[in-house]
Short mmCIF file of C-alpha atoms and ligand atoms in Angstrom, two decimals:
data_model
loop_
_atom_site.label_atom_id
_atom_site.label_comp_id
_atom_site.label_asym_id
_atom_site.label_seq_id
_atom_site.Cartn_x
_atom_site.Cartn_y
_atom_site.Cartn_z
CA UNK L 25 41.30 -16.27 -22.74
CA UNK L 26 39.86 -14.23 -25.29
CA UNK L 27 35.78 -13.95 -25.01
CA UNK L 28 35.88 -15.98 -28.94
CA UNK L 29 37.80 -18.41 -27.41
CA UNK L 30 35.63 -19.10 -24.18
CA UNK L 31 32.69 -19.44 -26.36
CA UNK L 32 34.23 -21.86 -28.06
CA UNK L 33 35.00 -23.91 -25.38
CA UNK L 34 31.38 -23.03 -23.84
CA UNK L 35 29.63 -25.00 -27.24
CA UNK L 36 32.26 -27.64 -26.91
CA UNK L 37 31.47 -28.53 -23.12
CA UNK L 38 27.73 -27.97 -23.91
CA UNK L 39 27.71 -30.82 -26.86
CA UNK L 40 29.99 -32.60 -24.30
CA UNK L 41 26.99 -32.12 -21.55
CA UNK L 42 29.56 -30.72 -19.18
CA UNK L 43 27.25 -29.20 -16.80
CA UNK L 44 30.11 -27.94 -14.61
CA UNK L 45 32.56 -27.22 -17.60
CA UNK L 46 29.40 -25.20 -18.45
CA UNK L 47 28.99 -22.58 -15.63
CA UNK L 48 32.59 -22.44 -15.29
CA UNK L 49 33.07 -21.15 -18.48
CA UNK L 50 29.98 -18.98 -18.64
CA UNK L 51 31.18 -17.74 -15.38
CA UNK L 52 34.51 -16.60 -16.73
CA UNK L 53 32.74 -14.92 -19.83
CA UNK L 54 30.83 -12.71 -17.27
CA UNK L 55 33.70 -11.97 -14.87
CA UNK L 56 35.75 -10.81 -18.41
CA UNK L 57 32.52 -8.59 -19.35
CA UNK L 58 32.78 -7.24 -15.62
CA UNK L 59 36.81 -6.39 -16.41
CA UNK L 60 36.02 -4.92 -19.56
CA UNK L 61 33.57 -2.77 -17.43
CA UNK L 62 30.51 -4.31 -19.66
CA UNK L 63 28.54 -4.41 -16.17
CA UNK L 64 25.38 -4.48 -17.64
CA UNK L 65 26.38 -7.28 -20.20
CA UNK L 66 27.46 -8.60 -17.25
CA UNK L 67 24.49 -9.07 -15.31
CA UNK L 68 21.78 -9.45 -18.50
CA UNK L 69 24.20 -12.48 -19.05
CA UNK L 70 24.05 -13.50 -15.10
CA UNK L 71 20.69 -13.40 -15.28
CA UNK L 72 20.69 -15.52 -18.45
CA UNK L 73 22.70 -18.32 -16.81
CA UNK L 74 20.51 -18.39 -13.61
CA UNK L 75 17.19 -18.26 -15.08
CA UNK L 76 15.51 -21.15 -16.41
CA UNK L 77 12.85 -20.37 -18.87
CA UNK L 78 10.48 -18.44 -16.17
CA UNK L 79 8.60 -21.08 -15.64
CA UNK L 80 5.35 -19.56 -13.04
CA UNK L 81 7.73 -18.05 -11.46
CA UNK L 82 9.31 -14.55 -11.01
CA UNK L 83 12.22 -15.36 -9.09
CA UNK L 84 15.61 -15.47 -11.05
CA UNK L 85 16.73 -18.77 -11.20
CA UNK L 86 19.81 -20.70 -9.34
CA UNK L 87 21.51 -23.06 -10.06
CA UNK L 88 19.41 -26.26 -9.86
CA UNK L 89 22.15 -28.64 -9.08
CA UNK L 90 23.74 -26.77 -6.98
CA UNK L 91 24.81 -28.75 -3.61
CA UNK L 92 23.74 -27.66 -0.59
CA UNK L 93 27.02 -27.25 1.31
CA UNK L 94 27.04 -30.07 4.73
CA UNK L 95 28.90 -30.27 8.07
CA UNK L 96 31.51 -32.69 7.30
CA UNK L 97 31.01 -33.79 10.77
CA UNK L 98 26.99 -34.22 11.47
CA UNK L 99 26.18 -34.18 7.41
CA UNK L 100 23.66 -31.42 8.33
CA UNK L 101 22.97 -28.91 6.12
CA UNK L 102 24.40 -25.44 6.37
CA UNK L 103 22.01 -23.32 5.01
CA UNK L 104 18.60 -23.66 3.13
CA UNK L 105 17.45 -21.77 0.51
CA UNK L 106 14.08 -20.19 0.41
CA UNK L 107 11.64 -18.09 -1.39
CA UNK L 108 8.72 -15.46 -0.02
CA UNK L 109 6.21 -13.42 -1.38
CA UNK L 110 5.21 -10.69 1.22
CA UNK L 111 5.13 -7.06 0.78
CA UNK L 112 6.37 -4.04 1.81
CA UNK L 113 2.49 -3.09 3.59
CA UNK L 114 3.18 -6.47 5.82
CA UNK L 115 5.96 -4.64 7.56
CA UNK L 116 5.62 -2.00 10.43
CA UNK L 117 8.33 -0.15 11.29
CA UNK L 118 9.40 3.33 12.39
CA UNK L 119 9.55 5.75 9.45
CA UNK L 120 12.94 6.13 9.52
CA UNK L 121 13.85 2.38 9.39
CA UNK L 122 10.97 2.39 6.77
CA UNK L 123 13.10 4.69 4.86
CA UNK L 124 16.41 2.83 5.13
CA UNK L 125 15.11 -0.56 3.93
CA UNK L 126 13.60 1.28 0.78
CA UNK L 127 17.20 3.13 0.35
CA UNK L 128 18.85 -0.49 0.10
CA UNK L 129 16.14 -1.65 -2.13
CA UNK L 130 16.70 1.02 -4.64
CA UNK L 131 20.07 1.14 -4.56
CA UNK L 132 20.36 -2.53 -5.55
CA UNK L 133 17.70 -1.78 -8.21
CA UNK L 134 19.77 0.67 -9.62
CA UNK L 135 23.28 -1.16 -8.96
CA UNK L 136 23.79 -1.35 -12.53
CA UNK L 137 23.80 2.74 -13.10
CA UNK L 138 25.78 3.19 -10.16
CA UNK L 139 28.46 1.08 -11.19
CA UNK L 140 29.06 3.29 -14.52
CA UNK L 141 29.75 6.33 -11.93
CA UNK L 142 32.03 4.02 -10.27
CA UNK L 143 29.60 4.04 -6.89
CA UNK L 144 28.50 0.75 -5.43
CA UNK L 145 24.68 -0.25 -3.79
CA UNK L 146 24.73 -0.69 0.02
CA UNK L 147 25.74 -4.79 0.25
CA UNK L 148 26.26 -5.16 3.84
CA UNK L 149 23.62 -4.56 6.79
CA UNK L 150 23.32 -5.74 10.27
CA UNK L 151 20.27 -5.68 12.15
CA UNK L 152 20.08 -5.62 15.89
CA UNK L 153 17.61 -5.63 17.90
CA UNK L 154 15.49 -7.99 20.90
CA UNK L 155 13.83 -11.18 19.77
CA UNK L 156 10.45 -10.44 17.86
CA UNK L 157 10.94 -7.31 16.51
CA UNK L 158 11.21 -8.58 12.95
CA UNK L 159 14.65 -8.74 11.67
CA UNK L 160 14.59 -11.98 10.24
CA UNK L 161 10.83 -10.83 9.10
CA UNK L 162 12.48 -8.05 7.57
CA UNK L 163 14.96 -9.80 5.37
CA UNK L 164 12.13 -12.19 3.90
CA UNK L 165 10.07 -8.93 2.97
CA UNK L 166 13.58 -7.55 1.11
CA UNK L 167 14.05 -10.96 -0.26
CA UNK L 168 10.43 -10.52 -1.58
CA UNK L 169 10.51 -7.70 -2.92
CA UNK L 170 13.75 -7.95 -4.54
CA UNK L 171 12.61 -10.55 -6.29
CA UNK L 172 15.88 -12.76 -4.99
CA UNK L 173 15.49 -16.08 -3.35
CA UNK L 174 16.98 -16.41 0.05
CA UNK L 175 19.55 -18.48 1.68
CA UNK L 176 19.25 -19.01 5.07
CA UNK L 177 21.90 -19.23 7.25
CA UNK L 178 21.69 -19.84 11.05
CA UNK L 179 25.12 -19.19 12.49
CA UNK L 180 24.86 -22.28 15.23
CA UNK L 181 24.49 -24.67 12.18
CA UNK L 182 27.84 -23.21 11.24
CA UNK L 183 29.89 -23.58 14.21
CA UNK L 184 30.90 -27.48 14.89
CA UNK L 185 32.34 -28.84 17.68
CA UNK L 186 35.33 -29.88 15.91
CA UNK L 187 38.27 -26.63 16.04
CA UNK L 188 39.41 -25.89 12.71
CA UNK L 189 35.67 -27.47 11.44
CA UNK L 190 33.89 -23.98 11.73
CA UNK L 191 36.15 -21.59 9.25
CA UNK L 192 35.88 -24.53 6.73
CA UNK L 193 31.67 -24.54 7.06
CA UNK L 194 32.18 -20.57 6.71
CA UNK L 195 34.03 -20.69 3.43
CA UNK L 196 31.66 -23.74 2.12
CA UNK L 197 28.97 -20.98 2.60
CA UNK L 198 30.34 -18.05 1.14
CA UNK L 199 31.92 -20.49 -1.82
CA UNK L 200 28.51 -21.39 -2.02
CA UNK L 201 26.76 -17.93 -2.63
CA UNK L 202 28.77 -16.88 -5.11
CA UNK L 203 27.07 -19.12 -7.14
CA UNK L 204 24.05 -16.72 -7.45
CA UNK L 205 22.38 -13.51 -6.51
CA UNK L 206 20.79 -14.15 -3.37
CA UNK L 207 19.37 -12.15 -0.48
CA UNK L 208 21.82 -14.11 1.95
CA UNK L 209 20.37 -13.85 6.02
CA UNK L 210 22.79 -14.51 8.88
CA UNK L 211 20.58 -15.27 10.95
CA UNK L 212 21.33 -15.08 14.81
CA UNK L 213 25.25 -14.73 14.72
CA UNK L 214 24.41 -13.68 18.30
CA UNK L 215 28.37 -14.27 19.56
CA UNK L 216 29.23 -11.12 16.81
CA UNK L 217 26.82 -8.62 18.99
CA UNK L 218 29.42 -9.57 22.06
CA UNK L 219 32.90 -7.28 22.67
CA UNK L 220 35.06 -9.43 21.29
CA UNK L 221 37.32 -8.22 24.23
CA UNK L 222 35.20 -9.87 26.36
CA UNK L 223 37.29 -11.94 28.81
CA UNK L 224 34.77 -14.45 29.11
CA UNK L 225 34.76 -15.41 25.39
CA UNK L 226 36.87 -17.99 24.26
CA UNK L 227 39.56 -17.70 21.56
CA UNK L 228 37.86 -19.86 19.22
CA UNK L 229 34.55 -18.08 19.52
CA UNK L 230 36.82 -14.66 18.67
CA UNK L 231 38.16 -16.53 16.27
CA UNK L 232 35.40 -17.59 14.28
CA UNK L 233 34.11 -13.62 14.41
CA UNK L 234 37.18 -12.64 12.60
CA UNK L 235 36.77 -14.97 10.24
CA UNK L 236 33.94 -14.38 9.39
CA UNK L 237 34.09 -10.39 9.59
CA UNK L 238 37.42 -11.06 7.12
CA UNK L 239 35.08 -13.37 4.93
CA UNK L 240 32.34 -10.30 4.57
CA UNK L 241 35.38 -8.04 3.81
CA UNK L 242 36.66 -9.96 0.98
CA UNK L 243 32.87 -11.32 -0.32
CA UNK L 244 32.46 -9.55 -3.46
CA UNK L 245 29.01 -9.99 -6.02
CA UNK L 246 25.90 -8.97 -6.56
CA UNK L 247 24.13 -10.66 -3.08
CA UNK L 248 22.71 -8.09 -0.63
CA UNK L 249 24.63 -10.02 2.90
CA UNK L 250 21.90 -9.08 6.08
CA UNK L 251 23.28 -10.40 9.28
CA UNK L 252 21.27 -10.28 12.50
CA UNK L 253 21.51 -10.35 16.06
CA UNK L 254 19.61 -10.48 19.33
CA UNK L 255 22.09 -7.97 20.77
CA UNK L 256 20.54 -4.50 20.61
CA UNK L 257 23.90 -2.71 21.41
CA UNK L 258 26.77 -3.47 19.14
CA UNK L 259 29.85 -2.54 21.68
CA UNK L 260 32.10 -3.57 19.19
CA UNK L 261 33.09 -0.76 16.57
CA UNK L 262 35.29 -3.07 15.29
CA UNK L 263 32.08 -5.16 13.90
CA UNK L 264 29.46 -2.55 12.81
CA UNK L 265 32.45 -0.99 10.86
CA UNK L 266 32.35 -3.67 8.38
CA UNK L 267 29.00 -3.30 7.43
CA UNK L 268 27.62 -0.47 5.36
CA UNK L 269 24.45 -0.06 7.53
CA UNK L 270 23.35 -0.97 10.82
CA UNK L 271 19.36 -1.20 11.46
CA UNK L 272 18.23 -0.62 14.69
CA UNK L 273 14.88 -2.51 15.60
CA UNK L 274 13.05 -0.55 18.58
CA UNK L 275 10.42 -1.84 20.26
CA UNK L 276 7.35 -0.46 18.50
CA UNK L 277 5.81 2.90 19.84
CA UNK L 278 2.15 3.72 20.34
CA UNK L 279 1.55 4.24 16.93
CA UNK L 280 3.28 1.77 15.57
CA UNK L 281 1.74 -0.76 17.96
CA UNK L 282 -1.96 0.30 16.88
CA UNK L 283 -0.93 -0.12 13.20
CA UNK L 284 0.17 -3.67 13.70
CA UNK L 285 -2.91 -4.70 15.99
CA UNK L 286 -4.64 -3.46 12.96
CA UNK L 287 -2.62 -5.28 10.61
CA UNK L 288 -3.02 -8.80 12.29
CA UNK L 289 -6.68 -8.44 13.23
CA UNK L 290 -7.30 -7.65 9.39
CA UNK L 291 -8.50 -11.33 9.28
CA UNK L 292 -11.56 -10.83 11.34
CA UNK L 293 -14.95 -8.99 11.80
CA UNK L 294 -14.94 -6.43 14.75
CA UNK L 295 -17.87 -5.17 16.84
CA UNK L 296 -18.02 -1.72 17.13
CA UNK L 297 -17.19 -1.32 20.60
CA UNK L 298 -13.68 -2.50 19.59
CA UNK L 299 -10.98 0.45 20.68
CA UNK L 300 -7.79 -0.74 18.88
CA UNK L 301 -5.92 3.02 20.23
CA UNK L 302 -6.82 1.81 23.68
CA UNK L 303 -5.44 -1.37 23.51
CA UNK L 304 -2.39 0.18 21.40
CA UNK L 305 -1.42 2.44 24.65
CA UNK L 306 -1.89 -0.64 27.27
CA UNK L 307 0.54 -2.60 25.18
CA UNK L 308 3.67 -0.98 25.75
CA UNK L 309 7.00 -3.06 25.88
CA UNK L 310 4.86 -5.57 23.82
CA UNK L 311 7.36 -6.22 20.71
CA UNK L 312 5.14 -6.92 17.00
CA UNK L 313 5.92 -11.03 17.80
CA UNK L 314 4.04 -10.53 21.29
CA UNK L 315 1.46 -8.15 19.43
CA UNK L 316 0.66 -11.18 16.86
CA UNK L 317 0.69 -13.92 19.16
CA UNK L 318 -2.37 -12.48 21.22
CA UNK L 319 -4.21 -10.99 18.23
CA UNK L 320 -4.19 -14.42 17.12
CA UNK L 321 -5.08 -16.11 20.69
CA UNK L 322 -8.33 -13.31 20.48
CA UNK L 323 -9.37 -14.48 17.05
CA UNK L 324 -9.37 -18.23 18.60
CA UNK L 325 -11.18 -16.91 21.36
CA UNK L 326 -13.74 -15.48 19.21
CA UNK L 327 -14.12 -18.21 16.91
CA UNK L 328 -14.18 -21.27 19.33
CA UNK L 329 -16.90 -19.43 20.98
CA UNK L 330 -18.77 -19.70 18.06
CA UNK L 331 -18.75 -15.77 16.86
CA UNK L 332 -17.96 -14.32 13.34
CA UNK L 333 -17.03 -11.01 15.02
CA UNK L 334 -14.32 -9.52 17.89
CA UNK L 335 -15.40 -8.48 20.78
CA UNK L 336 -13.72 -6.62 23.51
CA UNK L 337 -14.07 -9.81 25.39
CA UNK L 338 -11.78 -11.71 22.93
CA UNK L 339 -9.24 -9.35 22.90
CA UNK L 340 -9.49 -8.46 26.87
CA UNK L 341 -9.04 -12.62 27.34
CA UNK L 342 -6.11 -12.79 25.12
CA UNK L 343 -4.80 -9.04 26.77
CA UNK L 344 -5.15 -10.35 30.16
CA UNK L 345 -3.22 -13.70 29.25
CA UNK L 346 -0.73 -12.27 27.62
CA UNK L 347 0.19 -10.05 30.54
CA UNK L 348 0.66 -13.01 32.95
CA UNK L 349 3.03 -14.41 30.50
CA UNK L 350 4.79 -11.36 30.36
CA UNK L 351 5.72 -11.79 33.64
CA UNK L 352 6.53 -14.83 33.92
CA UNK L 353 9.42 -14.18 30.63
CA UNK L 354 10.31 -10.92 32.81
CA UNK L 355 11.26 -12.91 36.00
CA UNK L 356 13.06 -15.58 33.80
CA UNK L 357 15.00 -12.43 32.25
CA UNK L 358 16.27 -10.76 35.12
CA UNK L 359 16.95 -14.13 36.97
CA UNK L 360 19.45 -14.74 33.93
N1 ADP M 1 8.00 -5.06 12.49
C1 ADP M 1 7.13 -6.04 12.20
N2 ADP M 1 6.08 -5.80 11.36
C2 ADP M 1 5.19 -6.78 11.10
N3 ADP M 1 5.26 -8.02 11.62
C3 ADP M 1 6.28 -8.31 12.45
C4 ADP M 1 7.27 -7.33 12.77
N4 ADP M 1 8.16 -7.90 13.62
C5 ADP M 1 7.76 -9.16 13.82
N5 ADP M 1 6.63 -9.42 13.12
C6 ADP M 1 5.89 -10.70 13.11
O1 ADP M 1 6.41 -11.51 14.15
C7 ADP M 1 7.03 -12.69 13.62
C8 ADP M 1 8.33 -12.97 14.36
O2 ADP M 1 9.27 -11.93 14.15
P1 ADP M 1 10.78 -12.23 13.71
O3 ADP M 1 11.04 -11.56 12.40
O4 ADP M 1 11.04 -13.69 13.77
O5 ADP M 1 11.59 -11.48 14.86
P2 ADP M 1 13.16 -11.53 15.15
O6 ADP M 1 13.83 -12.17 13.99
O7 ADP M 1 13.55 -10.09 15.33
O8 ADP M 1 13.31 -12.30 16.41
C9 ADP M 1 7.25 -12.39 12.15
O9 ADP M 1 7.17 -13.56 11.38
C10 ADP M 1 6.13 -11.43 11.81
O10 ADP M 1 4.94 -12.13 11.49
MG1 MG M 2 14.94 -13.90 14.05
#
């Protein structure tokens, strides 16, 4: 079809109220724009389609109706889709991963100039790294600051317990985000971290990491795809090849550590006696989830106890707590 001729049928299924007819066609306009190498037609009309009169709101728009693909089997749903509004300042991490995450950003800014050279943004990232160092933190800040709502994917809700169930939730969810432009987290497809040579995997569970490795191979549009995983050593080159960046998340160092004890205590008063670089070298191993979790139990502390301001009592109570339970999660680690 000639672009005349699917504008013709666009008013046609528009007087008809063909919702579907609608975005089907106006699809196919933008996908001919995209052939004819109109790529920033292309996207201006994307944009047009997907965003519904701005109202209060800076996000571009989805598509309202759109169903939220189920488990035929359960009827749960297989993703949600969610919007943030955090920023760049709310995120500490090591200068160089820093640096990475503001690479991506800008590439995908600029996707549209790259394209006329015939070059392609950065689409694809994993991110490894031990629970509570903020990958899926980090995905909501890029899904903030892109401006892009997020679909949220956690990779258990995928696999079902019927075979043959699991490849069909997979290709409801990439069916599914083609729809829009989306920040689009997999959130912990833990099993993908594992050597797929493993002997003590399963065939189905190898199975369902092909599929879904061949599914991110073939994906093509304008999402940025972020997968993540608990396993902080990828043995698999046969996995991190298919993305176009890996992002390690270490454990935070010294500095790091006294930057986020700052950044959570922001909330409160402090006495002067308060040494937040003392506190930043006893708290190695601690990961930024562990680092919130007693800044917050010191606040409490404080506040219960009637005060307006930290003291080095608070945050030597919440410290001192915090170790125990340390101990406690390392003896239930290496009992594993
Ligand atoms: N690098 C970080 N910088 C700032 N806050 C962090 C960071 N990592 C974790 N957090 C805080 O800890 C919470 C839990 O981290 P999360 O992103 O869920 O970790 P993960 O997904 O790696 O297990 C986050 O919501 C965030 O408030
Ligand atoms: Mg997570």
């Amino acid at each position: 079809m000639t672009s005349t001729e699917i504008i013709k049928k666009l008013f046609i299924a528009f007087s008809k109220r063909d919702e579907d007819e609608f975005y089907r066609l106006a699809e196919e306009l933008i996908e001919l724009e995209k052939r004819k190498k109109h790529n920033i037609v292309a996207k201006e009309l994307k944009e047009a389609l997907y965003t519904r009169g701005q109202i209060n709101n800076h996000y571009k728009r989805y598509r309202p109706t759109l169903p939220i693909p189920r488990d035929n089997d359960s009827g749960f749903p297989l993703l949600e889709i969610k919007e943030y509004h955090f920023s760049w300042d709310q995120l500490i991490l090591s200068e160089k991963n820093k640096y990475v995450l503001e690479l991506i950003v800008n590439e995908l800014k600029s996707s549209e100039i790259l394209a006329t050279y015939n070059l392609s943004p950065v689409r694809k990232v994993l991110f490894c790294g031990e629970p509570g160092t903020g990958k899926t933190f980090t995905a909501q800040v890029l899904s903030s600051v892109l401006q892009l709502p997020m679909v949220y994917v956690r990779f258990d809700a995928i696999i079902s317990s019927y075979l043959g169930e699991t490849a069909t939730n997979l290709r409801k969810v990439f069916d599914f985000i083609k729809n829009g432009v989306w920040v689009v987290l997999f959130d912990e497809v833990d099993i993908i971290g594992k050597n797929r040579n493993d002997h003590h995997e399963s065939g189905e569970i190898k199975r369902v990491v092909n599929n879904f490795l061949q599914m991110l191979d073939n994906f093509e549009g304008d999402s940025l795809l972020l997968a993540a995983t608990n396993h902080p050593h990828i043995l698999d080159p046969a996995v991190w090849r298919r993305f176009d960046e890996v992002i390690n998340f270490e454990l935070p160092n010294a500095d790091e550590r006294y930057q986020l004890l700052n950044l959570f205590l922001k909330p409160i008063k402090k006495e002067a006696e308060i040494d937040l670089t003392l506190l930043s070298t006893k708290t190695e191993g601690f990961t930024p989830s562990d680092l919130k979790t007693m800044c917050k139990e010191a606040m409490k502390h404080a506040i219960v106890s009637g005060r307006d301001k930290l003291s080095s009592i608070d945050l030597d109570f919440a410290y001192s707590r915090f170790v125990s339970r340390f101990a406690v999660r390392k003896d239930k680690e290496s009992k594993l």
